GROMACS .gro file of N, CA and C in nm:
model
  225
    1ALA      N    1  -0.052  -1.377   0.573
    1ALA     CA    2  -0.193  -1.367   0.538
    1ALA      C    3  -0.231  -1.486   0.450
    2LEU      N    4  -0.354  -1.525   0.459
    2LEU     CA    5  -0.404  -1.643   0.389
    2LEU      C    6  -0.380  -1.636   0.238
    3LEU      N    7  -0.405  -1.521   0.178
    3LEU     CA    8  -0.385  -1.510   0.033
    3LEU      C    9  -0.240  -1.537  -0.005
    4PHE      N   10  -0.148  -1.488   0.074
    4PHE     CA   11  -0.007  -1.506   0.042
    4PHE      C   12   0.035  -1.650   0.066
    5ASP      N   13  -0.030  -1.718   0.160
    5ASP     CA   14  -0.003  -1.860   0.182
    5ASP      C   15  -0.038  -1.943   0.059
    6HIS      N   16  -0.131  -1.891  -0.021
    6HIS     CA   17  -0.175  -1.960  -0.143
    6HIS      C   18  -0.115  -1.898  -0.269
    7LYS      N   19  -0.002  -1.830  -0.251
    7LYS     CA   20   0.079  -1.777  -0.361
    7LYS      C   21   0.018  -1.659  -0.436
    8ALA      N   22  -0.072  -1.585  -0.371
    8ALA     CA   23  -0.124  -1.463  -0.434
    8ALA      C   24  -0.009  -1.363  -0.446
    9ASP      N   25  -0.007  -1.287  -0.552
    9ASP     CA   26   0.099  -1.188  -0.575
    9ASP      C   27   0.065  -1.059  -0.502
   10PRO      N   28   0.139  -1.023  -0.396
   10PRO     CA   29   0.107  -0.901  -0.321
   10PRO      C   30   0.138  -0.773  -0.397
   11ALA      N   31   0.209  -0.785  -0.508
   11ALA     CA   32   0.246  -0.667  -0.587
   11ALA      C   33   0.181  -0.667  -0.725
   12VAL      N   34   0.069  -0.737  -0.738
   12VAL     CA   35  -0.001  -0.741  -0.867
   12VAL      C   36  -0.037  -0.597  -0.907
   13LYS      N   37  -0.022  -0.566  -1.035
   13LYS     CA   38  -0.048  -0.429  -1.081
   13LYS      C   39  -0.178  -0.420  -1.159
   14LEU      N   40  -0.251  -0.313  -1.133
   14LEU     CA   41  -0.368  -0.280  -1.214
   14LEU      C   42  -0.322  -0.209  -1.340
   15ILE      N   43  -0.414  -0.181  -1.429
   15ILE     CA   44  -0.380  -0.117  -1.556
   15ILE      C   45  -0.311   0.018  -1.537
   16ASN      N   46  -0.341   0.088  -1.427
   16ASN     CA   47  -0.279   0.219  -1.401
   16ASN      C   48  -0.150   0.207  -1.320
   17GLY      N   49  -0.105   0.083  -1.296
   17GLY     CA   50   0.018   0.061  -1.223
   17GLY      C   51   0.002   0.058  -1.072
   18SER      N   52  -0.118   0.080  -1.025
   18SER     CA   53  -0.142   0.075  -0.880
   18SER      C   54  -0.137  -0.069  -0.832
   19GLN      N   55  -0.100  -0.083  -0.706
   19GLN     CA   56  -0.091  -0.214  -0.643
   19GLN      C   57  -0.185  -0.218  -0.522
   20PRO      N   58  -0.206  -0.336  -0.465
   20PRO     CA   59  -0.295  -0.346  -0.349
   20PRO      C   60  -0.259  -0.252  -0.235
   21ILE      N   61  -0.131  -0.221  -0.218
   21ILE     CA   62  -0.093  -0.131  -0.109
   21ILE      C   63  -0.150   0.009  -0.131
   22HIS      N   64  -0.168   0.051  -0.254
   22HIS     CA   65  -0.231   0.180  -0.281
   22HIS      C   66  -0.375   0.180  -0.231
   23SER      N   67  -0.448   0.076  -0.263
   23SER     CA   68  -0.588   0.067  -0.220
   23SER      C   69  -0.598   0.056  -0.068
   24ALA      N   70  -0.511  -0.024  -0.008
   24ALA     CA   71  -0.513  -0.039   0.137
   24ALA      C   72  -0.485   0.095   0.205
   25ALA      N   73  -0.391   0.171   0.151
   25ALA     CA   74  -0.358   0.301   0.207
   25ALA      C   75  -0.476   0.397   0.194
   26ALA      N   76  -0.539   0.399   0.079
   26ALA     CA   77  -0.653   0.488   0.056
   26ALA      C   78  -0.769   0.457   0.150
   27ARG      N   79  -0.783   0.331   0.185
   27ARG     CA   80  -0.892   0.290   0.274
   27ARG      C   81  -0.853   0.296   0.422
   28GLY      N   82  -0.728   0.328   0.448
   28GLY     CA   83  -0.683   0.337   0.587
   28GLY      C   84  -0.667   0.203   0.655
   29SER      N   85  -0.647   0.100   0.577
   29SER     CA   86  -0.638  -0.036   0.631
   29SER      C   87  -0.493  -0.068   0.670
   30VAL      N   88  -0.458  -0.026   0.790
   30VAL     CA   89  -0.321  -0.044   0.839
   30VAL      C   90  -0.284  -0.192   0.846
   31GLY      N   91  -0.377  -0.277   0.886
   31GLY     CA   92  -0.350  -0.420   0.892
   31GLY      C   93  -0.312  -0.476   0.757
   32CYS      N   94  -0.383  -0.434   0.654
   32CYS     CA   95  -0.351  -0.479   0.517
   32CYS      C   96  -0.217  -0.423   0.472
   33ILE      N   97  -0.191  -0.298   0.504
   33ILE     CA   98  -0.063  -0.238   0.467
   33ILE      C   99   0.051  -0.318   0.531
   34LYS      N  100   0.037  -0.349   0.660
   34LYS     CA  101   0.140  -0.427   0.730
   34LYS      C  102   0.162  -0.562   0.662
   35ALA      N  103   0.053  -0.631   0.631
   35ALA     CA  104   0.064  -0.763   0.567
   35ALA      C  105   0.134  -0.753   0.432
   36LEU      N  106   0.102  -0.651   0.355
   36LEU     CA  107   0.165  -0.633   0.224
   36LEU      C  108   0.314  -0.602   0.238
   37LEU      N  109   0.348  -0.520   0.335
   37LEU     CA  110   0.489  -0.489   0.358
   37LEU      C  111   0.565  -0.613   0.404
   38GLU      N  112   0.504  -0.692   0.491
   38GLU     CA  113   0.567  -0.816   0.537
   38GLU      C  114   0.587  -0.914   0.421
   39ALA      N  115   0.501  -0.903   0.319
   39ALA     CA  116   0.513  -0.990   0.201
   39ALA      C  117   0.615  -0.937   0.101
   40GLY      N  118   0.676  -0.823   0.133
   40GLY     CA  119   0.784  -0.772   0.049
   40GLY      C  120   0.750  -0.657  -0.044
   41VAL      N  121   0.631  -0.601  -0.032
   41VAL     CA  122   0.592  -0.489  -0.117
   41VAL      C  123   0.671  -0.364  -0.077
   42ASP      N  124   0.711  -0.286  -0.175
   42ASP     CA  125   0.784  -0.161  -0.152
   42ASP      C  126   0.689  -0.054  -0.099
   43ILE      N  127   0.721   0.005   0.015
   43ILE     CA  128   0.636   0.106   0.077
   43ILE      C  129   0.623   0.230  -0.010
   44ASN      N  130   0.721   0.256  -0.096
   44ASN     CA  131   0.720   0.375  -0.180
   44ASN      C  132   0.691   0.346  -0.327
   45VAL      N  133   0.630   0.232  -0.355
   45VAL     CA  134   0.601   0.197  -0.494
   45VAL      C  135   0.507   0.302  -0.554
   46ALA      N  136   0.539   0.345  -0.675
   46ALA     CA  137   0.459   0.447  -0.742
   46ALA      C  138   0.380   0.384  -0.857
   47ASN      N  139   0.262   0.439  -0.881
   47ASN     CA  140   0.183   0.393  -0.995
   47ASN      C  141   0.231   0.469  -1.120
   48MET      N  142   0.160   0.456  -1.230
   48MET     CA  143   0.204   0.516  -1.357
   48MET      C  144   0.208   0.668  -1.354
   49THR      N  145   0.137   0.730  -1.262
   49THR     CA  146   0.139   0.876  -1.252
   49THR      C  147   0.233   0.924  -1.141
   50GLY      N  148   0.310   0.831  -1.084
   50GLY     CA  149   0.408   0.868  -0.982
   50GLY      C  150   0.354   0.878  -0.841
   51ARG      N  151   0.231   0.833  -0.821
   51ARG     CA  152   0.169   0.845  -0.689
   51ARG      C  153   0.195   0.720  -0.605
   52THR      N  154   0.234   0.744  -0.482
   52THR     CA  155   0.269   0.638  -0.388
   52THR      C  156   0.151   0.609  -0.295
   53PRO      N  157   0.161   0.501  -0.217
   53PRO     CA  158   0.056   0.475  -0.118
   53PRO      C  159   0.035   0.593  -0.023
   54LEU      N  160   0.142   0.662   0.013
   54LEU     CA  161   0.128   0.778   0.101
   54LEU      C  162   0.042   0.886   0.035
   55HIS      N  163   0.061   0.912  -0.093
   55HIS     CA  164  -0.023   1.009  -0.164
   55HIS      C  165  -0.170   0.969  -0.155
   56TRP      N  166  -0.197   0.841  -0.179
   56TRP     CA  167  -0.336   0.793  -0.176
   56TRP      C  168  -0.396   0.810  -0.038
   57ALA      N  169  -0.319   0.778   0.066
   57ALA     CA  170  -0.370   0.790   0.203
   57ALA      C  171  -0.398   0.936   0.237
   58VAL      N  172  -0.309   1.026   0.197
   58VAL     CA  173  -0.331   1.169   0.224
   58VAL      C  174  -0.455   1.218   0.150
   59ASP      N  175  -0.468   1.182   0.023
   59ASP     CA  176  -0.585   1.225  -0.055
   59ASP      C  177  -0.716   1.183   0.008
   60ARG      N  178  -0.718   1.064   0.066
   60ARG     CA  179  -0.841   1.011   0.127
   60ARG      C  180  -0.854   1.045   0.275
   61ARG      N  181  -0.759   1.122   0.325
   61ARG     CA  182  -0.758   1.160   0.467
   61ARG      C  183  -0.760   1.039   0.559
   62ALA      N  184  -0.687   0.938   0.520
   62ALA     CA  185  -0.675   0.815   0.599
   62ALA      C  186  -0.561   0.836   0.700
   63VAL      N  187  -0.593   0.907   0.807
   63VAL     CA  188  -0.492   0.954   0.902
   63VAL      C  189  -0.411   0.839   0.962
   64ASP      N  190  -0.475   0.731   1.002
   64ASP     CA  191  -0.401   0.619   1.060
   64ASP      C  192  -0.302   0.561   0.960
   65ALA      N  193  -0.343   0.551   0.836
   65ALA     CA  194  -0.253   0.499   0.732
   65ALA      C  195  -0.138   0.595   0.708
   66VAL      N  196  -0.167   0.724   0.704
   66VAL     CA  197  -0.061   0.825   0.685
   66VAL      C  198   0.041   0.813   0.798
   67ARG      N  199  -0.006   0.808   0.921
   67ARG     CA  200   0.085   0.796   1.035
   67ARG      C  201   0.170   0.669   1.026
   68PHE      N  202   0.104   0.559   0.994
   68PHE     CA  203   0.176   0.432   0.985
   68PHE      C  204   0.281   0.438   0.874
   69LEU      N  205   0.241   0.483   0.756
   69LEU     CA  206   0.334   0.488   0.644
   69LEU      C  207   0.454   0.578   0.673
   70LEU      N  208   0.428   0.695   0.730
   70LEU     CA  209   0.539   0.785   0.763
   70LEU      C  210   0.629   0.723   0.870
   71GLY      N  211   0.570   0.658   0.968
   71GLY     CA  212   0.647   0.594   1.074
   71GLY      C  213   0.730   0.477   1.024
   72ASP      N  214   0.688   0.419   0.911
   72ASP     CA  215   0.758   0.304   0.856
   72ASP      C  216   0.852   0.342   0.741
   73GLY      N  217   0.872   0.473   0.721
   73GLY     CA  218   0.972   0.517   0.625
   73GLY      C  219   0.922   0.561   0.489
   74ALA      N  220   0.792   0.580   0.473
   74ALA     CA  221   0.741   0.626   0.343
   74ALA      C  222   0.788   0.767   0.314
   75ASP      N  223   0.812   0.794   0.186
   75ASP     CA  224   0.852   0.929   0.142
   75ASP      C  225   0.730   1.008   0.103
   0.00000   0.00000   0.00000
C-alpha cells in the first residue's frame, strides 16, 4: 500500500491502544485488513481493554470482516 511505501507505521497505536486494524475491522474494510496484515500487523492484537479486531468487527456487524478474520486465524 502507498502509505507503507512511504514508511507509515501500520501498527501505530491510539491513546486507547487501538491500531488501524481495529478501525478497518469495525468498518468492514477487508482490503485494508489484508494490507495491514501483509505489512506485518498481528491479527489478534488487543487494545488496552483486551479487544481485538475481531471483537470490533462483531460489534459493528461487519460480516465480511468477521468472515475474513476468522478465515485468516483470528481468535
